mmCIF file of C-alpha atoms and ligand atoms in Angstrom:
data_model
loop_
_atom_site.group_PDB
_atom_site.id
_atom_site.type_symbol
_atom_site.label_atom_id
_atom_site.label_comp_id
_atom_site.label_asym_id
_atom_site.label_seq_id
_atom_site.Cartn_x
_atom_site.Cartn_y
_atom_site.Cartn_z
ATOM 1 C CA MET D 857 14.981 -31.024 9.372
ATOM 2 C CA LYS D 858 11.600 -31.899 8.022
ATOM 3 C CA ILE D 859 10.074 -28.743 7.919
ATOM 4 C CA LEU D 860 6.078 -28.027 7.294
ATOM 5 C CA LEU D 861 5.427 -24.287 5.830
ATOM 6 C CA THR D 862 1.989 -23.402 6.284
ATOM 7 C CA GLY D 863 1.285 -20.153 3.348
ATOM 8 C CA GLY D 864 4.311 -21.162 1.909
ATOM 9 C CA LEU D 865 3.650 -19.850 -1.631
ATOM 10 C CA GLY D 866 2.996 -16.179 -0.114
ATOM 11 C CA TYR D 867 5.502 -13.319 -0.302
ATOM 12 C CA ILE D 868 7.664 -14.076 2.849
ATOM 13 C CA GLY D 869 6.950 -17.805 2.830
ATOM 14 C CA SER D 870 8.109 -18.543 -1.016
ATOM 15 C CA HIS D 871 11.503 -16.810 0.211
ATOM 16 C CA THR D 872 12.119 -18.856 2.896
ATOM 17 C CA ALA D 873 11.429 -21.974 1.164
ATOM 18 C CA VAL D 874 14.224 -21.123 -1.190
ATOM 19 C CA GLU D 875 16.579 -20.363 1.967
ATOM 20 C CA LEU D 876 15.618 -23.634 3.751
ATOM 21 C CA LEU D 877 16.138 -25.722 0.657
ATOM 22 C CA ASN D 878 19.406 -24.355 0.320
ATOM 23 C CA HIS D 879 20.309 -25.327 3.809
ATOM 24 C CA HIS D 880 19.598 -28.737 2.616
ATOM 25 C CA HIS D 881 16.404 -28.963 5.031
ATOM 26 C CA GLU D 882 13.310 -30.938 3.647
ATOM 27 C CA VAL D 883 10.072 -28.592 3.171
ATOM 28 C CA ILE D 884 6.395 -29.538 2.520
ATOM 29 C CA ILE D 885 4.328 -26.842 1.688
ATOM 30 C CA VAL D 886 0.507 -26.170 2.528
ATOM 31 C CA ASP D 887 -1.386 -23.060 1.348
ATOM 32 C CA ASN D 888 -5.273 -22.294 0.585
ATOM 33 C CA LEU D 889 -4.271 -20.110 -1.988
ATOM 34 C CA ALA D 890 -6.286 -17.148 -0.680
ATOM 35 C CA ASN D 891 -3.490 -14.732 -1.540
ATOM 36 C CA SER D 892 -1.236 -16.857 -3.882
ATOM 37 C CA SER D 893 -1.031 -18.854 -7.015
ATOM 38 C CA LEU D 894 0.311 -22.168 -8.142
ATOM 39 C CA SER D 895 2.653 -20.741 -10.270
ATOM 40 C CA VAL D 896 4.560 -19.492 -7.336
ATOM 41 C CA LEU D 897 5.515 -23.495 -6.914
ATOM 42 C CA ASP D 898 6.618 -23.843 -10.401
ATOM 43 C CA ARG D 899 8.810 -20.744 -10.015
ATOM 44 C CA LEU D 900 10.158 -22.383 -6.414
ATOM 45 C CA LYS D 901 11.241 -25.565 -8.463
ATOM 46 C CA LYS D 902 13.065 -22.940 -10.951
ATOM 47 C CA ILE D 903 14.967 -21.604 -8.766
ATOM 48 C CA THR D 904 15.813 -24.483 -6.342
ATOM 49 C CA HIS D 905 15.670 -27.328 -8.956
ATOM 50 C CA GLN D 906 13.664 -29.755 -6.554
ATOM 51 C CA GLU D 907 10.018 -31.105 -6.271
ATOM 52 C CA ILE D 908 8.454 -29.448 -3.281
ATOM 53 C CA PRO D 909 5.297 -31.553 -1.905
ATOM 54 C CA PHE D 910 2.257 -28.986 -1.900
ATOM 55 C CA TYR D 911 -1.457 -29.585 -0.517
ATOM 56 C CA GLN D 912 -3.672 -26.918 -1.132
ATOM 57 C CA ILE D 913 -5.820 -27.078 2.014
ATOM 58 C CA ASP D 914 -7.033 -24.411 4.826
ATOM 59 C CA VAL D 915 -5.163 -24.620 8.075
ATOM 60 C CA ALA D 916 -7.862 -22.918 9.754
ATOM 61 C CA ASN D 917 -9.639 -26.183 9.229
ATOM 62 C CA LYS D 918 -8.793 -29.140 11.441
ATOM 63 C CA VAL D 919 -10.135 -31.761 8.978
ATOM 64 C CA GLU D 920 -8.422 -30.709 6.008
ATOM 65 C CA LEU D 921 -5.436 -30.052 8.351
ATOM 66 C CA GLU D 922 -4.943 -33.337 10.300
ATOM 67 C CA PRO D 923 -4.275 -35.816 7.311
ATOM 68 C CA VAL D 924 -1.019 -33.627 6.595
ATOM 69 C CA PHE D 925 0.030 -34.736 9.742
ATOM 70 C CA LEU D 926 -0.604 -38.291 9.582
ATOM 71 C CA HIS D 927 1.066 -38.766 6.303
ATOM 72 C CA HIS D 928 4.521 -36.855 7.318
ATOM 73 C CA THR D 929 6.900 -36.589 10.364
ATOM 74 C CA PHE D 930 7.837 -32.888 11.092
ATOM 75 C CA ASP D 931 10.966 -31.612 12.708
ATOM 76 C CA ALA D 932 9.583 -28.102 12.676
ATOM 77 C CA ILE D 933 6.665 -25.965 11.377
ATOM 78 C CA ILE D 934 6.923 -22.446 10.374
ATOM 79 C CA HIS D 935 3.653 -20.524 10.361
ATOM 80 C CA PHE D 936 3.026 -17.957 7.666
ATOM 81 C CA ALA D 937 -0.600 -18.507 6.708
ATOM 82 C CA GLY D 938 -2.554 -15.655 7.731
ATOM 83 C CA LEU D 939 -4.416 -12.811 6.021
ATOM 84 C CA LYS D 940 -2.535 -9.563 6.375
ATOM 85 C CA ALA D 941 -4.375 -6.594 5.499
ATOM 86 C CA VAL D 942 -4.828 -4.211 8.047
ATOM 87 C CA GLY D 943 -7.817 -2.102 6.595
ATOM 88 C CA GLU D 944 -9.421 -4.919 5.479
ATOM 89 C CA SER D 945 -9.394 -6.526 8.711
ATOM 90 C CA VAL D 946 -10.913 -3.309 10.068
ATOM 91 C CA ALA D 947 -13.800 -4.183 7.854
ATOM 92 C CA LYS D 948 -14.069 -8.128 8.200
ATOM 93 C CA PRO D 949 -13.092 -8.410 11.808
ATOM 94 C CA LEU D 950 -14.477 -11.920 12.363
ATOM 95 C CA GLU D 951 -12.602 -13.208 9.119
ATOM 96 C CA TYR D 952 -9.529 -12.176 10.504
ATOM 97 C CA TYR D 953 -10.072 -13.630 14.069
ATOM 98 C CA GLN D 954 -11.510 -16.961 12.480
ATOM 99 C CA ASN D 955 -8.594 -17.568 9.817
ATOM 100 C CA ASN D 956 -5.656 -16.377 11.774
ATOM 101 C CA VAL D 957 -6.356 -17.240 15.408
ATOM 102 C CA LEU D 958 -8.106 -20.440 14.182
ATOM 103 C CA ALA D 959 -5.042 -21.452 11.851
ATOM 104 C CA THR D 960 -2.726 -20.763 15.124
ATOM 105 C CA LEU D 961 -4.629 -23.117 17.384
ATOM 106 C CA ASN D 962 -4.966 -25.735 14.755
ATOM 107 C CA LEU D 963 -1.539 -26.034 14.043
ATOM 108 C CA ALA D 964 -0.731 -25.878 17.983
ATOM 109 C CA SER D 965 -2.883 -28.439 18.873
ATOM 110 C CA PHE D 966 -1.403 -30.793 15.879
ATOM 111 C CA SER D 967 1.992 -30.120 16.813
ATOM 112 C CA ILE D 968 1.636 -31.057 20.241
ATOM 113 C CA LYS D 969 -0.572 -34.094 19.334
ATOM 114 C CA TYR D 970 1.993 -35.263 17.202
ATOM 115 C CA GLY D 971 5.142 -34.325 18.888
ATOM 116 C CA VAL D 972 6.432 -31.595 16.540
ATOM 117 C CA HIS D 973 8.594 -29.528 19.035
ATOM 118 C CA LYS D 974 9.847 -26.660 16.893
ATOM 119 C CA PHE D 975 7.281 -23.817 15.907
ATOM 120 C CA VAL D 976 8.355 -20.494 14.547
ATOM 121 C CA PHE D 977 5.665 -17.885 14.295
ATOM 122 C CA SER D 978 5.068 -14.906 11.711
ATOM 123 C CA SER D 979 4.111 -12.329 14.133
ATOM 124 C CA SER D 980 4.748 -8.495 13.587
ATOM 125 C CA ALA D 981 6.096 -5.361 14.848
ATOM 126 C CA THR D 982 2.614 -4.572 15.050
ATOM 127 C CA VAL D 983 1.922 -6.135 18.420
ATOM 128 C CA TYR D 984 3.923 -3.215 20.278
ATOM 129 C CA GLY D 985 1.205 -0.617 19.564
ATOM 130 C CA ASP D 986 2.310 2.854 19.739
ATOM 131 C CA GLN D 987 5.674 2.879 21.727
ATOM 132 C CA PRO D 988 8.527 4.948 21.255
ATOM 133 C CA SER D 989 11.419 3.289 18.691
ATOM 134 C CA PRO D 990 13.682 1.587 19.188
ATOM 135 C CA LEU D 991 10.882 -1.271 19.646
ATOM 136 C CA ILE D 992 12.747 -3.825 22.116
ATOM 137 C CA GLU D 993 11.208 -7.248 22.687
ATOM 138 C CA THR D 994 11.273 -6.651 26.894
ATOM 139 C CA MET D 995 8.372 -4.141 26.160
ATOM 140 C CA GLU D 996 5.097 -4.672 27.033
ATOM 141 C CA LEU D 997 2.450 -5.313 24.260
ATOM 142 C CA LYS D 998 -0.069 -2.248 23.907
ATOM 143 C CA THR D 999 -3.374 -2.632 22.339
ATOM 144 C CA THR D 1000 -3.110 -2.450 18.486
ATOM 145 C CA THR D 1001 -5.089 -0.348 15.920
ATOM 146 C CA ASN D 1002 -6.622 -3.294 14.191
ATOM 147 C CA PRO D 1003 -8.040 -6.594 14.086
ATOM 148 C CA TYR D 1004 -5.300 -8.195 12.183
ATOM 149 C CA GLY D 1005 -2.787 -6.680 14.520
ATOM 150 C CA GLU D 1006 -4.573 -8.424 17.369
ATOM 151 C CA THR D 1007 -4.787 -11.836 15.611
ATOM 152 C CA LYS D 1008 -1.052 -11.461 16.011
ATOM 153 C CA ALA D 1009 -1.341 -10.688 19.655
ATOM 154 C CA MET D 1010 -3.633 -13.367 20.329
ATOM 155 C CA SER D 1011 -1.667 -15.889 18.457
ATOM 156 C CA GLU D 1012 1.730 -15.183 20.484
ATOM 157 C CA ARG D 1013 -0.478 -15.445 23.629
ATOM 158 C CA ILE D 1014 -1.702 -18.652 22.469
ATOM 159 C CA LEU D 1015 1.803 -20.068 21.629
ATOM 160 C CA THR D 1016 3.259 -19.133 24.703
ATOM 161 C CA ASP D 1017 0.869 -20.812 26.687
ATOM 162 C CA ALA D 1018 1.288 -23.808 24.816
ATOM 163 C CA ALA D 1019 4.651 -23.899 25.091
ATOM 164 C CA LYS D 1020 5.064 -23.534 28.796
ATOM 165 C CA ALA D 1021 2.399 -25.953 29.467
ATOM 166 C CA ASN D 1022 3.742 -28.447 26.798
ATOM 167 C CA PRO D 1023 7.467 -29.291 27.129
ATOM 168 C CA PRO D 1024 9.532 -29.625 24.634
ATOM 169 C CA PHE D 1025 6.960 -27.873 22.633
ATOM 170 C CA SER D 1026 8.748 -24.865 21.729
ATOM 171 C CA VAL D 1027 7.952 -21.657 20.106
ATOM 172 C CA SER D 1028 9.799 -18.587 18.264
ATOM 173 C CA LEU D 1029 7.901 -15.678 17.722
ATOM 174 C CA LEU D 1030 9.247 -13.632 15.116
ATOM 175 C CA ARG D 1031 8.335 -9.878 14.661
ATOM 176 C CA TYR D 1032 8.631 -8.742 11.239
ATOM 177 C CA PHE D 1033 9.336 -4.938 10.321
ATOM 178 C CA ASN D 1034 8.812 -3.839 6.923
ATOM 179 C CA PRO D 1035 9.758 -6.571 4.704
ATOM 180 C CA ILE D 1036 10.397 -5.794 1.153
ATOM 181 C CA GLY D 1037 12.454 -6.582 -2.267
ATOM 182 C CA ALA D 1038 12.126 -9.986 -3.712
ATOM 183 C CA HIS D 1039 14.599 -12.888 -4.649
ATOM 184 C CA GLU D 1040 17.368 -11.846 -6.968
ATOM 185 C CA SER D 1041 16.167 -14.180 -9.979
ATOM 186 C CA ALA D 1042 13.286 -12.098 -9.929
ATOM 187 C CA LEU D 1043 11.120 -15.320 -10.311
ATOM 188 C CA ILE D 1044 9.389 -14.976 -6.465
ATOM 189 C CA GLY D 1045 8.547 -11.384 -4.879
ATOM 190 C CA GLU D 1046 5.381 -9.368 -3.532
ATOM 191 C CA ASN D 1047 2.490 -9.557 -5.804
ATOM 192 C CA PRO D 1048 -0.676 -8.391 -4.028
ATOM 193 C CA ASN D 1049 -3.970 -8.288 -5.492
ATOM 194 C CA GLY D 1050 -5.852 -5.245 -6.315
ATOM 195 C CA ILE D 1051 -4.154 -1.876 -5.412
ATOM 196 C CA PRO D 1052 -1.596 -1.903 -2.593
ATOM 197 C CA ASN D 1053 -1.730 -0.696 0.246
ATOM 198 C CA ASN D 1054 1.833 -0.747 1.371
ATOM 199 C CA LEU D 1055 4.504 1.333 0.188
ATOM 200 C CA MET D 1056 6.886 -0.487 -1.985
ATOM 201 C CA PRO D 1057 4.302 -2.293 -3.967
ATOM 202 C CA TYR D 1058 2.728 1.040 -4.650
ATOM 203 C CA ILE D 1059 5.722 2.488 -5.802
ATOM 204 C CA THR D 1060 6.440 -0.324 -8.213
ATOM 205 C CA LYS D 1061 3.023 0.016 -9.610
ATOM 206 C CA VAL D 1062 3.552 3.974 -10.248
ATOM 207 C CA ALA D 1063 7.060 3.253 -11.781
ATOM 208 C CA LYS D 1064 5.930 1.209 -14.155
ATOM 209 C CA GLY D 1065 2.974 3.554 -15.098
ATOM 210 C CA GLU D 1066 0.066 1.189 -13.817
ATOM 211 C CA LEU D 1067 -0.758 3.712 -11.304
ATOM 212 C CA LYS D 1068 -0.541 7.699 -11.641
ATOM 213 C CA GLU D 1069 1.563 8.794 -8.718
ATOM 214 C CA LEU D 1070 2.158 7.853 -5.247
ATOM 215 C CA GLN D 1071 0.277 9.564 -2.363
ATOM 216 C CA ILE D 1072 2.888 10.343 0.592
ATOM 217 C CA TYR D 1073 0.336 9.773 3.845
ATOM 218 C CA GLY D 1074 1.778 13.318 5.471
ATOM 219 C CA GLN D 1075 4.573 15.230 5.805
ATOM 220 C CA ASP D 1076 4.338 16.678 9.180
ATOM 221 C CA TYR D 1077 5.616 13.777 11.263
ATOM 222 C CA PRO D 1078 8.719 14.824 13.643
ATOM 223 C CA THR D 1079 11.090 13.223 11.215
ATOM 224 C CA ILE D 1080 14.012 14.231 9.457
ATOM 225 C CA ASP D 1081 11.500 15.146 6.329
ATOM 226 C CA GLY D 1082 8.262 14.981 7.709
ATOM 227 C CA THR D 1083 7.370 11.696 6.164
ATOM 228 C CA GLY D 1084 6.814 8.395 8.208
ATOM 229 C CA ILE D 1085 10.008 6.397 9.114
ATOM 230 C CA ARG D 1086 9.958 2.718 9.148
ATOM 231 C CA ASP D 1087 12.415 -0.256 9.295
ATOM 232 C CA TYR D 1088 12.483 -1.627 6.161
ATOM 233 C CA ILE D 1089 14.231 -5.377 5.546
ATOM 234 C CA HIS D 1090 15.132 -7.372 2.542
ATOM 235 C CA VAL D 1091 13.114 -9.924 2.248
ATOM 236 C CA VAL D 1092 15.863 -12.665 1.753
ATOM 237 C CA ASP D 1093 17.589 -11.035 5.170
ATOM 238 C CA LEU D 1094 14.342 -11.986 6.839
ATOM 239 C CA ALA D 1095 13.961 -15.510 5.253
ATOM 240 C CA LYS D 1096 17.508 -16.310 6.910
ATOM 241 C CA GLY D 1097 16.128 -14.970 10.134
ATOM 242 C CA HIS D 1098 13.637 -18.181 10.151
ATOM 243 C CA ILE D 1099 16.886 -20.461 9.782
ATOM 244 C CA ALA D 1100 18.737 -18.703 12.409
ATOM 245 C CA ALA D 1101 15.763 -19.076 14.403
ATOM 246 C CA LEU D 1102 15.433 -22.814 13.763
ATOM 247 C CA ASN D 1103 18.668 -23.647 14.658
ATOM 248 C CA LYS D 1104 19.098 -22.074 17.559
ATOM 249 C CA MET D 1105 15.596 -22.685 19.681
ATOM 250 C CA LYS D 1106 17.003 -22.727 23.342
ATOM 251 C CA SER D 1107 13.770 -22.583 25.259
ATOM 252 C CA ALA D 1108 9.802 -22.704 25.389
ATOM 253 C CA VAL D 1109 9.510 -19.206 24.359
ATOM 254 C CA ASN D 1110 11.794 -17.269 21.847
ATOM 255 C CA ILE D 1111 10.918 -13.771 20.702
ATOM 256 C CA TYR D 1112 12.992 -11.753 18.127
ATOM 257 C CA ASN D 1113 12.789 -8.481 16.165
ATOM 258 C CA LEU D 1114 13.358 -9.121 12.742
ATOM 259 C CA GLY D 1115 14.783 -5.522 11.269
ATOM 260 C CA THR D 1116 17.469 -3.937 10.465
ATOM 261 C CA GLY D 1117 17.467 -1.401 13.405
ATOM 262 C CA LYS D 1118 17.601 1.642 10.793
ATOM 263 C CA GLY D 1119 14.703 4.260 10.332
ATOM 264 C CA VAL D 1120 14.157 5.252 6.932
ATOM 265 C CA SER D 1121 11.597 7.970 5.670
ATOM 266 C CA VAL D 1122 9.073 7.650 2.846
ATOM 267 C CA LEU D 1123 10.835 10.244 0.886
ATOM 268 C CA GLU D 1124 13.872 8.586 1.396
ATOM 269 C CA LEU D 1125 12.712 5.429 0.075
ATOM 270 C CA VAL D 1126 11.339 7.175 -2.935
ATOM 271 C CA THR D 1127 14.436 8.915 -3.676
ATOM 272 C CA ALA D 1128 16.436 5.585 -3.605
ATOM 273 C CA PHE D 1129 13.984 3.656 -5.731
ATOM 274 C CA GLN D 1130 14.498 6.401 -8.383
ATOM 275 C CA ASN D 1131 18.385 6.709 -8.184
ATOM 276 C CA VAL D 1132 18.882 2.987 -8.141
ATOM 277 C CA ASN D 1133 16.590 1.971 -10.870
ATOM 278 C CA HIS D 1134 16.643 5.223 -12.926
ATOM 279 C CA VAL D 1135 12.949 5.564 -13.066
ATOM 280 C CA ARG D 1136 10.678 8.334 -12.123
ATOM 281 C CA VAL D 1137 8.070 7.713 -9.216
ATOM 282 C CA PRO D 1138 5.696 11.055 -9.438
ATOM 283 C CA TYR D 1139 3.963 11.891 -5.903
ATOM 284 C CA LYS D 1140 2.019 14.266 -4.119
ATOM 285 C CA VAL D 1141 1.815 14.705 -0.404
ATOM 286 C CA VAL D 1142 -1.631 14.117 1.001
ATOM 287 C CA GLY D 1143 -3.075 13.961 4.286
ATOM 288 C CA ARG D 1144 -2.083 11.246 7.124
ATOM 289 C CA ARG D 1145 -3.469 7.578 6.752
ATOM 290 C CA PRO D 1146 -5.425 6.738 9.901
ATOM 291 C CA GLY D 1147 -3.764 4.956 12.630
ATOM 292 C CA ASP D 1148 -0.102 5.300 11.140
ATOM 293 C CA LEU D 1149 2.459 5.743 13.416
ATOM 294 C CA ALA D 1150 5.483 8.469 13.015
ATOM 295 C CA ILE D 1151 8.639 6.272 13.782
ATOM 296 C CA VAL D 1152 8.947 2.497 13.662
ATOM 297 C CA TYR D 1153 12.021 0.774 13.663
ATOM 298 C CA ALA D 1154 13.526 -2.239 15.750
ATOM 299 C CA ASP D 1155 16.137 -2.586 18.352
ATOM 300 C CA PRO D 1156 17.564 -6.166 16.524
ATOM 301 C CA GLY D 1157 20.220 -6.579 19.260
ATOM 302 C CA LYS D 1158 18.943 -9.657 20.588
ATOM 303 C CA ALA D 1159 18.337 -11.383 17.246
ATOM 304 C CA LYS D 1160 22.239 -10.819 16.900
ATOM 305 C CA ARG D 1161 23.242 -11.871 20.405
ATOM 306 C CA GLU D 1162 21.169 -14.887 20.406
ATOM 307 C CA LEU D 1163 21.140 -16.380 17.204
ATOM 308 C CA GLY D 1164 23.719 -14.684 15.286
ATOM 309 C CA TRP D 1165 21.556 -13.507 12.580
ATOM 310 C CA GLU D 1166 21.830 -9.721 11.420
ATOM 311 C CA THR D 1167 20.510 -8.125 7.855
ATOM 312 C CA SER D 1168 23.076 -7.557 4.849
ATOM 313 C CA LYS D 1169 21.370 -6.014 2.333
ATOM 314 C CA THR D 1170 20.996 -2.366 1.820
ATOM 315 C CA ILE D 1171 17.849 -0.045 0.924
ATOM 316 C CA GLU D 1172 19.390 0.018 -2.666
ATOM 317 C CA ASP D 1173 19.367 -3.623 -2.511
ATOM 318 C CA MET D 1174 15.841 -3.990 -1.849
ATOM 319 C CA CYS D 1175 14.781 -1.265 -4.507
ATOM 320 C CA ARG D 1176 16.805 -2.811 -7.141
ATOM 321 C CA ASP D 1177 15.128 -6.505 -6.358
ATOM 322 C CA ALA D 1178 11.784 -5.080 -5.780
ATOM 323 C CA TRP D 1179 11.990 -3.362 -9.279
ATOM 324 C CA ASN D 1180 13.157 -6.339 -11.432
ATOM 325 C CA PHE D 1181 10.808 -8.543 -9.901
ATOM 326 C CA GLU D 1182 7.918 -5.656 -11.004
ATOM 327 C CA LYS D 1183 9.592 -5.552 -14.331
ATOM 328 C CA GLN D 1184 9.914 -8.944 -15.200
ATOM 329 C CA ASN D 1185 6.568 -10.352 -13.819
ATOM 330 C CA VAL D 1186 3.555 -8.463 -12.580
HETATM 331 P P1 NAD U 1674 1.023 -13.613 2.070
HETATM 332 O O1 NAD U 1674 -0.282 -13.234 1.870
HETATM 333 O O2 NAD U 1674 1.975 -13.316 0.651
HETATM 334 O O3 NAD U 1674 1.274 -14.842 2.234
HETATM 335 C C1 NAD U 1674 0.590 -15.296 3.454
HETATM 336 C C2 NAD U 1674 -0.132 -16.900 2.656
HETATM 337 O O4 NAD U 1674 -0.746 -17.628 3.534
HETATM 338 C C3 NAD U 1674 -0.578 -16.885 0.834
HETATM 339 O O5 NAD U 1674 -0.230 -17.868 0.209
HETATM 340 C C4 NAD U 1674 -1.996 -17.262 1.511
HETATM 341 O O6 NAD U 1674 -2.837 -18.104 0.437
HETATM 342 C C5 NAD U 1674 -2.224 -18.129 2.695
HETATM 343 N N1 NAD U 1674 -3.019 -18.305 3.468
HETATM 344 C C6 NAD U 1674 -3.785 -17.206 4.132
HETATM 345 N N2 NAD U 1674 -4.792 -17.851 4.872
HETATM 346 C C7 NAD U 1674 -4.629 -19.351 4.658
HETATM 347 C C8 NAD U 1674 -5.332 -20.201 5.514
HETATM 348 N N3 NAD U 1674 -6.577 -20.147 6.466
HETATM 349 N N4 NAD U 1674 -4.973 -21.807 5.147
HETATM 350 C C9 NAD U 1674 -3.823 -21.635 4.345
HETATM 351 N N5 NAD U 1674 -3.310 -20.647 3.476
HETATM 352 C C10 NAD U 1674 -3.789 -19.904 3.971
HETATM 353 O O7 NAD U 1674 1.634 -12.787 3.184
HETATM 354 P P2 NAD U 1674 3.079 -12.461 3.827
HETATM 355 O O8 NAD U 1674 3.612 -10.851 3.587
HETATM 356 O O9 NAD U 1674 3.994 -13.825 3.047
HETATM 357 O O10 NAD U 1674 3.366 -12.714 4.936
HETATM 358 C C11 NAD U 1674 3.304 -14.104 5.702
HETATM 359 C C12 NAD U 1674 2.987 -14.140 7.181
HETATM 360 O O11 NAD U 1674 3.832 -12.815 7.975
HETATM 361 C C13 NAD U 1674 1.528 -13.643 7.659
HETATM 362 O O12 NAD U 1674 1.404 -14.180 8.465
HETATM 363 C C14 NAD U 1674 1.529 -11.956 7.734
HETATM 364 O O13 NAD U 1674 0.378 -11.636 8.450
HETATM 365 C C15 NAD U 1674 3.062 -11.812 8.578
HETATM 366 N N6 NAD U 1674 3.806 -10.561 8.206
HETATM 367 C C16 NAD U 1674 3.764 -9.943 7.147
HETATM 368 C C17 NAD U 1674 4.453 -9.148 6.892
HETATM 369 C C18 NAD U 1674 4.264 -8.091 5.899
HETATM 370 O O14 NAD U 1674 4.483 -6.797 5.667
HETATM 371 N N7 NAD U 1674 4.534 -8.703 4.401
HETATM 372 C C19 NAD U 1674 4.798 -7.985 8.453
HETATM 373 C C20 NAD U 1674 4.653 -8.867 9.485
HETATM 374 C C21 NAD U 1674 4.057 -10.126 9.653
HETATM 375 C C1 WQD U 1675 5.112 2.586 5.129
HETATM 376 C C2 WQD U 1675 4.947 3.749 5.163
HETATM 377 C C3 WQD U 1675 2.974 5.067 5.316
HETATM 378 C C4 WQD U 1675 1.568 3.620 1.184
HETATM 379 C C5 WQD U 1675 1.938 -2.560 7.681
HETATM 380 C C6 WQD U 1675 1.282 -2.855 8.530
HETATM 381 C C7 WQD U 1675 2.006 -3.858 9.307
HETATM 382 C C8 WQD U 1675 3.026 -4.889 8.736
HETATM 383 C C9 WQD U 1675 3.674 -4.027 7.483
HETATM 384 C C10 WQD U 1675 2.262 -6.868 8.517
HETATM 385 C C11 WQD U 1675 4.313 4.537 6.265
HETATM 386 C C12 WQD U 1675 3.651 5.113 3.622
HETATM 387 C C13 WQD U 1675 2.119 3.897 2.603
HETATM 388 C C14 WQD U 1675 1.468 4.721 0.398
HETATM 389 C C15 WQD U 1675 2.441 6.180 1.819
HETATM 390 N N1 WQD U 1675 2.266 -5.733 7.927
HETATM 391 N N2 WQD U 1675 2.915 5.379 3.085
HETATM 392 N N3 WQD U 1675 1.806 5.955 0.892
HETATM 393 O O1 WQD U 1675 1.989 0.748 7.699
HETATM 394 O O2 WQD U 1675 4.655 0.553 8.416
HETATM 395 O O3 WQD U 1675 2.784 -1.354 8.135
HETATM 396 O O4 WQD U 1675 2.546 -3.065 6.666
HETATM 397 O O5 WQD U 1675 2.054 -7.007 9.949
HETATM 398 O O6 WQD U 1675 1.448 -4.861 10.372
HETATM 399 O O7 WQD U 1675 0.601 -1.833 9.365
HETATM 400 O O8 WQD U 1675 3.503 -0.290 5.836
HETATM 401 O O9 WQD U 1675 4.122 -0.115 3.620
HETATM 402 O O10 WQD U 1675 1.578 0.617 4.366
HETATM 403 O O11 WQD U 1675 3.627 1.965 5.005
HETATM 404 O O12 WQD U 1675 3.167 7.305 2.131
HETATM 405 O O13 WQD U 1675 0.485 4.582 -0.599
HETATM 406 O O14 WQD U 1675 4.532 4.527 3.893
HETATM 407 O O15 WQD U 1675 2.117 6.117 5.482
HETATM 408 O O16 WQD U 1675 4.877 5.774 6.459
HETATM 409 P P1 WQD U 1675 3.387 -0.378 7.701
HETATM 410 P P2 WQD U 1675 3.102 0.400 4.744
#
């Protein structure tokens, strides 16, 4: 298939590009470099030994986007492009709605106009809101606690309505849990700007000595050791989930959780990281982070049954690969 990857130089998009090329698909990347750099394109070439056509454009801008559809005939779109910092979305809600919702609207419109029938969307477990885990696709969505989450819920609704009204246009809404880790080459991985908000990039900076200590947000949750529980998924397993979704798209709207189904606490992750990598991660427990939920993990059964996809990498793999990437690059 010939596939357009929006946001394909970002963390998840770049890993998915590698998997697609390994499976002999043709890939075209568009990205405005808002949270990535051109060096990722060189690294993708090093890993795959292939040239990847790239356009530096803003997909929220119709005028910049349309020529890509005029120059190429795509079989599918995987839409990763978006802003994703939860805290920043609370401070700058209009930028988030403008960027993320317009990007989805533009891409859906051009997919229909230019006859692209398969559309895979990067959604998030955050759309479930505060509901008991395991989270399952049949649950009704609850209001999320931040504008970022709302842009994902809105994009899901826009794509669902568009697919219902425009057969054979079909969408897969992939709800990611907590992607961490990096490609085994250590050439691509997660490289956030500034001080990281998310747990794993913070841990790797502390392990490297660039940040003094990890702050664990709360040890009074009703969990095994009092710290928050999440469903961490290796980014390469996640990337493979996109290929499974593309290959098995069967109805107008397909919704899948991409997670492991296993909850891991903050302290368990820190301990695994230290043991696997033989490195210290000093930490102190502080108060809860506003908006955090105690326990979030997936029921991944539908993706296994319908897509034949399941994760294969362990927490140890995730910790080792995240550290290798950090040590060798950032
Ligand atoms: P990322 O920031 O590394 O990648 C996103 C890419 O999109 C970046 O390269 C950025 O430059 C680009 N981009 C942003 N707005 C754009 C625009 N208007 N036009 C063109 N390019 C644009 O993030 P990621 O972690 O790879 O996430 C990819 C997608 O998955 C995002 O939509 C994100 O919301 C979603 N998601 C991420 C996570 C996570 O924890 N990483 C979890 C759930 C969902
Ligand atoms: C994980 C756990 C924290 C940092 C966010 C978004 C979500 C999704 C993934 C895109 C929690 C704890 C964290 C730290 C800590 N993104 N923590 N100290 O909050 O599950 O999800 O990223 O869709 O929408 O909300 O991920 O990595 O920030 O936190 O103790 O310095 O680590 O409290 O329990 P989260 P996270």
